[in-house]
Short mmCIF file of C-alpha atoms and ligand atoms in Angstrom, two decimals:
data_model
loop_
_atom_site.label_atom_id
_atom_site.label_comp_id
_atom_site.label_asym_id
_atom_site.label_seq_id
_atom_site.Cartn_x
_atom_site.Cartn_y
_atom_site.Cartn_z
CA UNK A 1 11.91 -20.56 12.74
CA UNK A 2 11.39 -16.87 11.86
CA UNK A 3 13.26 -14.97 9.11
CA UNK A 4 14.82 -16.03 5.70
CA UNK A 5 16.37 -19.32 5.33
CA UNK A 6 19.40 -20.27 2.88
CA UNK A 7 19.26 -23.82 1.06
CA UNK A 8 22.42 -24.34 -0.17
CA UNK A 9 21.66 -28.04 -1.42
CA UNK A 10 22.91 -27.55 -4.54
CA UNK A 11 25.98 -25.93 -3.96
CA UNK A 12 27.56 -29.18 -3.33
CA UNK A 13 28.83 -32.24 -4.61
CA UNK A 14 27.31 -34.80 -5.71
CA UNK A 15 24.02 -32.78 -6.19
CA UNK A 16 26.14 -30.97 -8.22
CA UNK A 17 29.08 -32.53 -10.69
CA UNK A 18 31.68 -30.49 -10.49
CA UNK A 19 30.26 -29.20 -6.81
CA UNK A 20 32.21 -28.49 -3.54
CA UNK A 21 32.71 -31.25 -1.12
CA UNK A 22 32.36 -31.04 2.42
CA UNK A 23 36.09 -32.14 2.52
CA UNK A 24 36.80 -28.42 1.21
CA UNK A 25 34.80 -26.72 3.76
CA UNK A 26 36.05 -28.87 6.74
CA UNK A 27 40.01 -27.80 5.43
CA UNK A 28 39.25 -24.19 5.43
CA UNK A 29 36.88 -24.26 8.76
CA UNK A 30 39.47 -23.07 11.16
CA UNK A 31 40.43 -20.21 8.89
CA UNK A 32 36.60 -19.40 9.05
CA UNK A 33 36.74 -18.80 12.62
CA UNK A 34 39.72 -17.01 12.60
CA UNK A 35 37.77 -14.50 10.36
CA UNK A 36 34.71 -14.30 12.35
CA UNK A 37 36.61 -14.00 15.41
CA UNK A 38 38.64 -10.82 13.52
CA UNK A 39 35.70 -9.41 12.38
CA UNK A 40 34.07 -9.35 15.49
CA UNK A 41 36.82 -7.54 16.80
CA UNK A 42 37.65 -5.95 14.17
CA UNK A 43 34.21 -4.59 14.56
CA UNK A 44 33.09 -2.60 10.84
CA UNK A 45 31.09 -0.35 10.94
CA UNK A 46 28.39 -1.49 9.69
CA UNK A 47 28.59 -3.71 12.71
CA UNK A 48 29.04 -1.33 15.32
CA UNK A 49 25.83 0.77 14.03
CA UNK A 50 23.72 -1.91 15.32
CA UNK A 51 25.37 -1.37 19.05
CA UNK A 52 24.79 2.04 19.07
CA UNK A 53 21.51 3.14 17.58
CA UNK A 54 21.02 6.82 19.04
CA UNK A 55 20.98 7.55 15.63
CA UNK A 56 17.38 5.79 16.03
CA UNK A 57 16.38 8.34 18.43
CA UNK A 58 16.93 11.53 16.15
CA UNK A 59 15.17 10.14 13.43
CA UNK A 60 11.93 9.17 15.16
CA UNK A 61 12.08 12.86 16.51
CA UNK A 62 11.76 14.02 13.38
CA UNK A 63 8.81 11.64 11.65
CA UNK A 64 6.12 14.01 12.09
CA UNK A 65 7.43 16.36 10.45
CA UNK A 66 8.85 14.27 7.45
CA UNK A 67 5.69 12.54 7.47
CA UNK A 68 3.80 15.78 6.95
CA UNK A 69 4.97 16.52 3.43
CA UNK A 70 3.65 15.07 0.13
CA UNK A 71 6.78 14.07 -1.54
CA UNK A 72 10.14 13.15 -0.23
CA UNK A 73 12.83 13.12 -2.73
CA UNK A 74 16.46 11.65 -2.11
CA UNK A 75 19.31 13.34 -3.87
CA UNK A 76 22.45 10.71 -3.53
CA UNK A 77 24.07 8.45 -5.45
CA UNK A 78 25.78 5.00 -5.31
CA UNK A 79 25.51 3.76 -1.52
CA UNK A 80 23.83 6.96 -0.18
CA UNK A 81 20.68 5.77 -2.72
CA UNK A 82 20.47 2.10 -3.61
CA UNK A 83 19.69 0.89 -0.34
CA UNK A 84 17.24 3.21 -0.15
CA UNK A 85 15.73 2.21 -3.42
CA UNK A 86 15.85 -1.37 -2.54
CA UNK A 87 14.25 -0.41 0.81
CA UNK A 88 11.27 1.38 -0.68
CA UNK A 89 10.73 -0.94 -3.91
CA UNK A 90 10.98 -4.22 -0.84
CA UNK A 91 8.73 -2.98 1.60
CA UNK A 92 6.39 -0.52 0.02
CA UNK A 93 3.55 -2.35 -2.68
CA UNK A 94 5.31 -1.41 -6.16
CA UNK A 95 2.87 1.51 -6.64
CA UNK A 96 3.39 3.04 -3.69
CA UNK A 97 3.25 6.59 -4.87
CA UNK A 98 0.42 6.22 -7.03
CA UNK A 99 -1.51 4.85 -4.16
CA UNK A 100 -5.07 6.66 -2.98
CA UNK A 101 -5.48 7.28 0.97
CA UNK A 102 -1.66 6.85 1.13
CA UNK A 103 -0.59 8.37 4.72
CA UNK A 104 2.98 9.03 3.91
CA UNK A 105 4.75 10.81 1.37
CA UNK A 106 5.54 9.73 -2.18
CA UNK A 107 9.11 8.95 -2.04
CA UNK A 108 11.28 10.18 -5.01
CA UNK A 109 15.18 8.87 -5.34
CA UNK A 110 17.36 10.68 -7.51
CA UNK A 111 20.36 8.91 -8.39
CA UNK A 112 21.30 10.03 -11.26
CA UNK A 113 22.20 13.20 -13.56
CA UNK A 114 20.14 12.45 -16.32
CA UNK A 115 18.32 15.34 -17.45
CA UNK A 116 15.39 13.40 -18.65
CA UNK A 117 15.19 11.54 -15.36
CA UNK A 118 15.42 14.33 -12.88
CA UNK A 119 12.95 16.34 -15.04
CA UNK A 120 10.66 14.05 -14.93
CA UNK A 121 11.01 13.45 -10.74
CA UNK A 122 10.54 17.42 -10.84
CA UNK A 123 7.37 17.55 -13.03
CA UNK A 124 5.68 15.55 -10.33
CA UNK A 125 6.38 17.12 -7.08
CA UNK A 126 5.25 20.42 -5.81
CA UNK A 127 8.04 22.35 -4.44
CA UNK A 128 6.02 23.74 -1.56
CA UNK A 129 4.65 20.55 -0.30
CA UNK A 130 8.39 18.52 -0.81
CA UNK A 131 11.34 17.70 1.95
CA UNK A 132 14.31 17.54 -0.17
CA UNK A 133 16.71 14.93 1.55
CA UNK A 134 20.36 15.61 0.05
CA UNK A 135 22.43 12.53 0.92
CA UNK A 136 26.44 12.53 0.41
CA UNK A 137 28.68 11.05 3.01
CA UNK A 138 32.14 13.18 1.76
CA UNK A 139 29.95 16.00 0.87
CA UNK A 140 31.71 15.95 -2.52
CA UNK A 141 29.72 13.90 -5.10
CA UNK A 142 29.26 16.06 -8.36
CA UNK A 143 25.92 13.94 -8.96
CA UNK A 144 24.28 14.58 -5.35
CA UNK A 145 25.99 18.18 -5.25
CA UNK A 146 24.64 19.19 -8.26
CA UNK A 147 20.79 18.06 -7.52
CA UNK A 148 21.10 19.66 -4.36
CA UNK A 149 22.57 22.52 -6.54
CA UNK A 150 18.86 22.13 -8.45
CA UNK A 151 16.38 21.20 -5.49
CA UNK A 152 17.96 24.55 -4.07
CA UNK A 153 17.54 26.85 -7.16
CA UNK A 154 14.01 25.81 -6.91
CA UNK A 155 13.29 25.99 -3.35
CA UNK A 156 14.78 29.80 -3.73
CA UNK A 157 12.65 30.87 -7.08
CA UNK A 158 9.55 29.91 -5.24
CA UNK A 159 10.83 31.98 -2.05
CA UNK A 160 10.54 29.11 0.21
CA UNK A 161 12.85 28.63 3.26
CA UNK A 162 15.53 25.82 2.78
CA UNK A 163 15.05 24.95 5.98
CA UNK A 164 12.10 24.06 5.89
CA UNK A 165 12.53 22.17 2.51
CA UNK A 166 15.75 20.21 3.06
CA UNK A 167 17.94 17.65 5.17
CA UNK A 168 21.01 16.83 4.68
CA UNK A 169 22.71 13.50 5.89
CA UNK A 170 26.07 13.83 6.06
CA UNK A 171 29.44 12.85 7.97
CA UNK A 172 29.84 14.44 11.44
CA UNK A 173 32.19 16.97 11.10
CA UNK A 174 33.82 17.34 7.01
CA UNK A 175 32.21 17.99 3.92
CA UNK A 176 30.55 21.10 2.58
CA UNK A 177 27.14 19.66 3.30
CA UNK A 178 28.42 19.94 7.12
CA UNK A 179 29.64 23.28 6.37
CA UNK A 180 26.56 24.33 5.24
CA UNK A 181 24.57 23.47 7.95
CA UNK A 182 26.39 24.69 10.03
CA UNK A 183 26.71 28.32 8.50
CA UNK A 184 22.40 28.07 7.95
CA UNK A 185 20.94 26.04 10.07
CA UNK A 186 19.84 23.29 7.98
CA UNK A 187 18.73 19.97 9.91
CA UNK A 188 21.06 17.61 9.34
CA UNK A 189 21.53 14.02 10.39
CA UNK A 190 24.74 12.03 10.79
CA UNK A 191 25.95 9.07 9.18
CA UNK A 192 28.80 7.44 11.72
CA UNK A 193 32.55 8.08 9.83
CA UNK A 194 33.07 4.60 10.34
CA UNK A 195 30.45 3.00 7.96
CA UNK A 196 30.93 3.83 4.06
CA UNK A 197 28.08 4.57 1.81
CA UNK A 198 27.43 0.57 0.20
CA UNK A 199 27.54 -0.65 4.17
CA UNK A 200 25.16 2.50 5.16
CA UNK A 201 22.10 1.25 4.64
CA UNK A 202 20.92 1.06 8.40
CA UNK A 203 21.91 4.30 9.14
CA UNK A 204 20.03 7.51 8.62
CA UNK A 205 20.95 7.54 5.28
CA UNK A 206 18.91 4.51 4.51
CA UNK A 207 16.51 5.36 7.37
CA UNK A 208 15.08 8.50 6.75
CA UNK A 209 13.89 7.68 3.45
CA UNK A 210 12.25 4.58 4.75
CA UNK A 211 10.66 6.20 7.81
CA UNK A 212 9.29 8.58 5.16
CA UNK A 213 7.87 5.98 3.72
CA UNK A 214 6.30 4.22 6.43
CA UNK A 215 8.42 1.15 7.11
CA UNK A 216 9.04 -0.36 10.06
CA UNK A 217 12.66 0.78 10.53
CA UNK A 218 13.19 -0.62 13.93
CA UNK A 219 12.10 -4.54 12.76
CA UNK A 220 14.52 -3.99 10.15
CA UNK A 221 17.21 -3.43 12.58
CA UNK A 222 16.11 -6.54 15.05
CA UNK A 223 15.98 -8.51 11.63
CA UNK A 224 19.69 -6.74 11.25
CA UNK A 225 20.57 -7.82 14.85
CA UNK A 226 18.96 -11.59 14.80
CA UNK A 227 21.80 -12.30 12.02
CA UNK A 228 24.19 -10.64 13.61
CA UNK A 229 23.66 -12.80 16.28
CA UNK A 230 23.88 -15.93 14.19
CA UNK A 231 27.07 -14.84 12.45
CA UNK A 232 29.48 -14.35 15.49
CA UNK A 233 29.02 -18.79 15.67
CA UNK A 234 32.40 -19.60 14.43
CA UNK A 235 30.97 -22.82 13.32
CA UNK A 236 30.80 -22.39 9.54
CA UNK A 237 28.12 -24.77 9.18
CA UNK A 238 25.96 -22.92 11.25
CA UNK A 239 26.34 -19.58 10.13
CA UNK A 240 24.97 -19.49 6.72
CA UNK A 241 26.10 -15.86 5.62
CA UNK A 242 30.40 -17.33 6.30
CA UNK A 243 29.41 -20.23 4.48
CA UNK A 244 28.05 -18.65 1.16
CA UNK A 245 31.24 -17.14 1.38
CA UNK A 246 33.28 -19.68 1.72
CA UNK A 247 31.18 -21.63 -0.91
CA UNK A 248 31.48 -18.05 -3.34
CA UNK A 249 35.06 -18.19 -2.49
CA UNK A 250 35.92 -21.84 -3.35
CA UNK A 251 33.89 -21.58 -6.61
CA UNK A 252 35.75 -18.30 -7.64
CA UNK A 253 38.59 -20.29 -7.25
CA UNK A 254 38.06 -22.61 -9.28
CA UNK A 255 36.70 -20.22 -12.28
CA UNK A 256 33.30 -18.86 -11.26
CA UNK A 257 33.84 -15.67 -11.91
CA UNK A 258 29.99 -14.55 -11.81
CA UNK A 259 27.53 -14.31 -9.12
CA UNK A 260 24.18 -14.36 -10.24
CA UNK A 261 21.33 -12.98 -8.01
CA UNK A 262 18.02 -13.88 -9.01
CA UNK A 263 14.63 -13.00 -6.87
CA UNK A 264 11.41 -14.48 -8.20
CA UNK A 265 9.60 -11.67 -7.29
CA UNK A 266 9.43 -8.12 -8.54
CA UNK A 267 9.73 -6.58 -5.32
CA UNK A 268 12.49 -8.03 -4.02
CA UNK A 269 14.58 -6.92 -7.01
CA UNK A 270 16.29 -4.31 -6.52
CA UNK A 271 17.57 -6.04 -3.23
CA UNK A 272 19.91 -7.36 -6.09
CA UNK A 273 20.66 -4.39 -7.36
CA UNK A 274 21.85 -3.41 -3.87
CA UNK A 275 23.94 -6.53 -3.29
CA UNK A 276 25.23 -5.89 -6.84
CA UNK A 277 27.18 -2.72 -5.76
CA UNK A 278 28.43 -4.18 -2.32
CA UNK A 279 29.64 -7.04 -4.12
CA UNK A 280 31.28 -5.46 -6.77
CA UNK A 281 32.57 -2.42 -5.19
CA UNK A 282 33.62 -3.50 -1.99
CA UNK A 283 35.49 -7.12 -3.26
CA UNK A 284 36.76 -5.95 -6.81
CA UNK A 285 40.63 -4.96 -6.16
CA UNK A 286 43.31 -4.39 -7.78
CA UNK A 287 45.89 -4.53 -4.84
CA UNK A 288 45.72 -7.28 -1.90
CA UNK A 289 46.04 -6.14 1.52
CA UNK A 290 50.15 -6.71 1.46
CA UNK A 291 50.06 -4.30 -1.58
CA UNK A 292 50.79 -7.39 -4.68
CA UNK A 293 48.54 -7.04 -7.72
CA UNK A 294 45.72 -9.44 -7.39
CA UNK A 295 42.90 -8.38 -9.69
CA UNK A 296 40.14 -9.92 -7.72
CA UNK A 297 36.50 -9.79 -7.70
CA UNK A 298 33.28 -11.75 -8.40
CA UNK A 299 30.80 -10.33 -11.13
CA UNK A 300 27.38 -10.07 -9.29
CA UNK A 301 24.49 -10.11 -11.85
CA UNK A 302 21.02 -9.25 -11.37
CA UNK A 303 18.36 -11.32 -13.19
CA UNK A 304 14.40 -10.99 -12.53
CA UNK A 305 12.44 -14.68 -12.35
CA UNK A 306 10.22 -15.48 -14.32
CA UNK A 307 11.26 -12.90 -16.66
CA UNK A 308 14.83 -13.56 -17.53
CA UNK A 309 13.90 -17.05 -18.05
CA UNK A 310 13.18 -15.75 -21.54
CA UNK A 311 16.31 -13.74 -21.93
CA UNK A 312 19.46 -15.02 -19.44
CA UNK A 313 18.59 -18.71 -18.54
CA UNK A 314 19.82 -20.38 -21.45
CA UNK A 315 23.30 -19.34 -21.04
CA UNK A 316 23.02 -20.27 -17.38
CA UNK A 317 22.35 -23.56 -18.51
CA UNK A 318 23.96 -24.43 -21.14
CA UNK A 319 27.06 -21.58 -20.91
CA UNK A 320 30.56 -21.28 -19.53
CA UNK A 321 30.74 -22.97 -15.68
CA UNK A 322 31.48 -20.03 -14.61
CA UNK A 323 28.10 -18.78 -12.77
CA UNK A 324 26.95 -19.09 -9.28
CA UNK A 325 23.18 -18.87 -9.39
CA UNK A 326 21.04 -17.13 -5.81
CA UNK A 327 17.72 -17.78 -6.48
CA UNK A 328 14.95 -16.17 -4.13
CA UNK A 329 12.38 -17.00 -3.55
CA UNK A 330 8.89 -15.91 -1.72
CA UNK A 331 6.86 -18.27 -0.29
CA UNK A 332 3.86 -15.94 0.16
CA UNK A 333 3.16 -12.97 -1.86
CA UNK A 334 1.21 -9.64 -0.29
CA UNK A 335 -1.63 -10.30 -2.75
CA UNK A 336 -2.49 -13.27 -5.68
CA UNK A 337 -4.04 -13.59 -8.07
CA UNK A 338 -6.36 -16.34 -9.34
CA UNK A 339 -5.86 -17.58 -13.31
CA UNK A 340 -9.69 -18.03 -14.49
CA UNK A 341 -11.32 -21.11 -16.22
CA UNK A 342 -11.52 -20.30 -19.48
CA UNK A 343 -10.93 -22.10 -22.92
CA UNK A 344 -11.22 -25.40 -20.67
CA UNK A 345 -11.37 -27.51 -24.25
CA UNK A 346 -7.57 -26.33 -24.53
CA UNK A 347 -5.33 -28.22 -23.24
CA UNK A 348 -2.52 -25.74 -23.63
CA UNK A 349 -4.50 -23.21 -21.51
CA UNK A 350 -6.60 -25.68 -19.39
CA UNK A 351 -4.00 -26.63 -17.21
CA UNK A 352 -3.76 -23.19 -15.68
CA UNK A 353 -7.17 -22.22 -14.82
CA UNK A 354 -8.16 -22.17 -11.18
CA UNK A 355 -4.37 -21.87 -10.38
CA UNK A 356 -2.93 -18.82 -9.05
CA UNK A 357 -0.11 -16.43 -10.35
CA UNK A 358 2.13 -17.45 -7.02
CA UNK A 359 1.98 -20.85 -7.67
CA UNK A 360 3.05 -20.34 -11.21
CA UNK A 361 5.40 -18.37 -10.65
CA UNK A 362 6.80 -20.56 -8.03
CA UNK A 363 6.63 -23.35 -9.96
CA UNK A 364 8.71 -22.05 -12.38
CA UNK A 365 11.56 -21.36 -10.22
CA UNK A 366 11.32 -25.17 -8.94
CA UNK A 367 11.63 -25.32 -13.04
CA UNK A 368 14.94 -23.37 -12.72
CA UNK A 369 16.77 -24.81 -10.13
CA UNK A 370 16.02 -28.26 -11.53
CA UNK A 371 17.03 -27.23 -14.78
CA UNK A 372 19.91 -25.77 -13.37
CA UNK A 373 20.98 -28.56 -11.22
CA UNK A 374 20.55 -31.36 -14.18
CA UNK A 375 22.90 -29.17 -16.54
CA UNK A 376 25.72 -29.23 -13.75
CA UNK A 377 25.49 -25.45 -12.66
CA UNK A 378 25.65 -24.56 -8.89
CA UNK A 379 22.83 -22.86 -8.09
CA UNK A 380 21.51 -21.76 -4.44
CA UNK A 381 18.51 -20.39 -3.13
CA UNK A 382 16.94 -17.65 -0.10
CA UNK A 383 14.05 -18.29 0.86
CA UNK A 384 11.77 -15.15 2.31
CA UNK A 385 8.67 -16.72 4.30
CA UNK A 386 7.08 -13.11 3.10
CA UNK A 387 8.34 -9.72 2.70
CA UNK A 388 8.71 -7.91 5.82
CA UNK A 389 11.02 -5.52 7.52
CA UNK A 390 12.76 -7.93 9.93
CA UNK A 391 13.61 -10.31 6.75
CA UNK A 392 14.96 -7.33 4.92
CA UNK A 393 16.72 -6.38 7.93
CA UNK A 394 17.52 -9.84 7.92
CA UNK A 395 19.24 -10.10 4.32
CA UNK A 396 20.73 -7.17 4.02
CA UNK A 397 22.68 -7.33 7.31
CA UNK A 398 23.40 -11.05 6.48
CA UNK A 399 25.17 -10.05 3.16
CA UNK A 400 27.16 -7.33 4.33
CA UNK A 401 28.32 -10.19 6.52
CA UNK A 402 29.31 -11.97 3.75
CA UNK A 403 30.77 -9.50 1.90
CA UNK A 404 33.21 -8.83 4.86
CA UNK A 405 34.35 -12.56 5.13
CA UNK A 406 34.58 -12.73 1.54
CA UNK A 407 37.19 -9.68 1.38
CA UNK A 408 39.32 -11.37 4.50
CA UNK A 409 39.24 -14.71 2.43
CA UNK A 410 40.55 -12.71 -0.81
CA UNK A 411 42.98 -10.54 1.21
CA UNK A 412 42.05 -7.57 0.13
CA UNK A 413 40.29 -3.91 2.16
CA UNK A 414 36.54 -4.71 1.96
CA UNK A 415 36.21 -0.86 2.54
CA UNK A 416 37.91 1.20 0.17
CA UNK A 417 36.85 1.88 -3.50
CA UNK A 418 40.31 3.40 -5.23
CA UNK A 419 39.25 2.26 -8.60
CA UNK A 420 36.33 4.87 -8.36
CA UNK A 421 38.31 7.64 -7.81
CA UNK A 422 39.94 8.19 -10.85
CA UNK A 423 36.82 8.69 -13.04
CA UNK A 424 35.40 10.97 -10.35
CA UNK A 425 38.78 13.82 -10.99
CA UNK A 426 38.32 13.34 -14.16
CA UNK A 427 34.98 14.80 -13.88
CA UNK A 428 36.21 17.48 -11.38
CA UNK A 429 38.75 18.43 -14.04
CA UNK A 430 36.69 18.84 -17.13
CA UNK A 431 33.89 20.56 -15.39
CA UNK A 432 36.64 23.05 -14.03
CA UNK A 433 36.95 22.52 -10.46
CA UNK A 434 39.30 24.18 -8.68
CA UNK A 435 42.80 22.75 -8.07
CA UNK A 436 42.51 20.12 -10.63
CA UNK A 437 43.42 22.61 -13.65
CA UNK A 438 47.12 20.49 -13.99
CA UNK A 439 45.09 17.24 -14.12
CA UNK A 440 42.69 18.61 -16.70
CA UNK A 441 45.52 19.26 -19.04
CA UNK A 442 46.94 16.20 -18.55
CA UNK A 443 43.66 14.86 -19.13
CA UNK A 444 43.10 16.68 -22.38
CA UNK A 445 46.72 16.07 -24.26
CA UNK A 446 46.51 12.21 -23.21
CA UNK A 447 43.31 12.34 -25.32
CA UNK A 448 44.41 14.29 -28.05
CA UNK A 449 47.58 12.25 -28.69
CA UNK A 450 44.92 8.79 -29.08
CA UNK A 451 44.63 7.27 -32.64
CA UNK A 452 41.38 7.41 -32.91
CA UNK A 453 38.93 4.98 -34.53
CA UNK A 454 35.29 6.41 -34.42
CA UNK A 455 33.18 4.89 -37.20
O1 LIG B 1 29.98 2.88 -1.39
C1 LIG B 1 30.52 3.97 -1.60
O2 LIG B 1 31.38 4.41 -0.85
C2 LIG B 1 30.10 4.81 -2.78
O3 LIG B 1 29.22 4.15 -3.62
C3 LIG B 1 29.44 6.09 -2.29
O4 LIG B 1 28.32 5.78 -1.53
C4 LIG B 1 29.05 7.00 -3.45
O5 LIG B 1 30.17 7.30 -4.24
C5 LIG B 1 28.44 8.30 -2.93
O6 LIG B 1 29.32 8.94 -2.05
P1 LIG B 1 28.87 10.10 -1.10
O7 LIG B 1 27.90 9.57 -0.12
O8 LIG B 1 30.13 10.55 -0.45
O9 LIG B 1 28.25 11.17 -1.98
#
């Protein structure tokens, strides 16, 4: 069978001790379908993308002339960036832009207002030879508006034409990133109204970037589409991305408050650090969908194999139960490399000439999941057959998936992200934007009437 595979062996009882029975899946299968069948019509966005992929069209226009420049640099932030981080850092080899006889451009992603960090992206590009792709769905993001802010002021003191130097991908019709293309002219692509930014991943916003970068954006759509496919069986044993979250669900119910995501493999990383933000943004609520307080949400984790077997593994083991472990692994690697024979007369180094890294650090992972499943701890795994674009496709589509049955199991609106809100005024208000002046005062004497303890 093509594409990724989930083993969720030891996600259940008896493998596990304290595991979920089959008994607990058949009692909530009908309410399974009755999700499926509400997503489906329901029909999310990030759903409906995969319908209607004109968006495809535009983009493909335009890869000459994206192509033709020597770096492309992303200015977003939060879902208009970490997909396309994960995208890039997946399919691209992990030097990418230090690579001789590349074809594409280096790709840049700038999501973040760290002085040190965006001066060092801007030390390596050359204005004149850069497409500046400024990313913000509302338009509104101080982070993204100000490096556009930036990428602008520099495009203008070397007297180069923005238009020939930036893109915007924005919504439709609102936000001043619309409003500015429309008053100059600047190409700009879409990104549909009805998909928000952690779900956006397929669309141009993820797209561009990737296209840049040479990847295979239409296999990562059929990989998109294959599990899209696979998900509308209302048979929960069947369709693996409703049962991880039914088997998420059932454990957060019964205390496992973390979700641990943990590729054996450096390039499929940041993959986690993608899932991280759906996860957390999109299923960590305050309010339920009849408007009760509910506090819900699932910590997802990131961890690195081998790595983080020196540094997180002994609390998975021997800590709270209160962990879900998603291990991934990758069965075969782009390249390997063989240990040598050398100090054969030790036996503490003998053992792993003639072997190669892959098998190592495969190995290892075998070591973790055993280890895992002998201490008690529910662990799961994804298996990749390789890295390619119709297995990221594949994955990412799969957990979005997820992440919406999850959110109709919890009750709450998979979509919305109030909780970020209030930090972002905040911001507004103390860097002076306009109409927040009331809230900055309020702001400012809630502070100063604090005790303070600062030692
Ligand atoms: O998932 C989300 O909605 C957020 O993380 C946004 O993507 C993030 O805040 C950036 O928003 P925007 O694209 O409007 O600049």
């Amino acid at each position: 069978m093509k594409g990724i595979k989930f083993d969720f062996t030891n996600m259940f009882f008896p493998n596990i001790e304290k595991g979920i029975k089959f008994d607990e899946i058949d009692e909530y299968k009908e309410k399974i379908k009755e999700i499926i069948n509400e997503i489906m019509d329901e029909e999310p966005g990030f759903i409906s993308l995969l319908k209607d992929t004109k968006y495809l069209e535009k983009i493909l226009d335009i890869q000459d002339w994206v192509q033709s420049f020597e770096s492309f640099v992303v200015l977003g932030i939060g879902g208009s960036a970490l997909g396309n981080i994960a995208l890039q850092t997946t399919l691209n080899p992990l030097n990418y832009n230090y690579m001789k006889g590349r074809k594409t451009p280096k790709i840049f992603i700038v999501d973040n207002v760290d002085p040190d960090f965006v001066a060092s992206i801007l030390d390596q590009i050359d204005p004149h030879k850069t497409l500046f792709n400024v990313i913000s769905k509302s338009g509104t993001t101080a982070e993204a508006m100000s490096n556009y802010l930036i990428a602008r002021g520099i495009i203008e003191s070397y007297g180069l034409d923005p238009k020939k130097h930036i893109i915007f991908t924005t919504d439709p019709e609102n936000g001043i990133l619309r409003q500015i293309s429309k008053d100059e002219g600047i190409e700009t692509l879409e990104i549909p109204p009805e998909v928000g930014g952690r779900f956006s991943v397929l669309t141009p916003v993820g797209l561009l970037s990737a296209l840049a970068g040479g990847i295979d954006i239409i296999d990562l759509i059929n990989g998109a589409k294959d599990i899209l496919e696979k998900s509308k069986n209302t048979n929960v044993y069947e369709n693996p991305a409703a049962l991880n979250a039914l088997l998420h669900f059932l454990y957060y119910k019964k205390g496992y408050n973390i979700s641990i995501m943990m590729p054996y493999s450096n390039k499929l990383l940041l993959l986690a650090d993608w899932y991280r933000q759906l996860w957390a943004e999109s299923l960590g609520k305050k309010y339920n969908i009849n408007g009760e307080i509910v506090n819900v949400g699932q910590t997802p984790v990131k961890a690195l194999g081998a790595t983080d077997q020196h540094s997180q593994v002994q609390l998975y083991n021997e800590g709270p139960d209160d962990k879900i472990v998603t291990l991934i692994k990758l069965e075969k690697f782009e390249r390997d490399i063989k240990i040598p024979k050398l100090h054969e007369g030790y036996s503490a180094l003998s053992y792993l000439g003639g072997r190669k890294l892959s098998e190592l650090l495969n190995t290892e992972l075998f070591g973790t999941e055993y280890a895992l499943t002998e201490h008690g701890k529910p662990n799961m795994k994804i298996i990749f057959p390789e890295i390619n674009a119709f297995n990221v496709g594949q994955f990412i589509f799969s957990y979005e998936f997820q992440t919406a049955v999850m959110g109709k199991l919890l009750e709450i609106n998979t979509y919305d992200q109030p909780g970020v809100e209030l930090g972002k005024k905040v911001t507004y208000a103390l860097m002076g934007r306009k109409g927040y002046e009331e809230f900055s005062k309020e702001v400012k004497e809630k502070i100063e009437k604090k005790e303070k303890f600062i030692i």
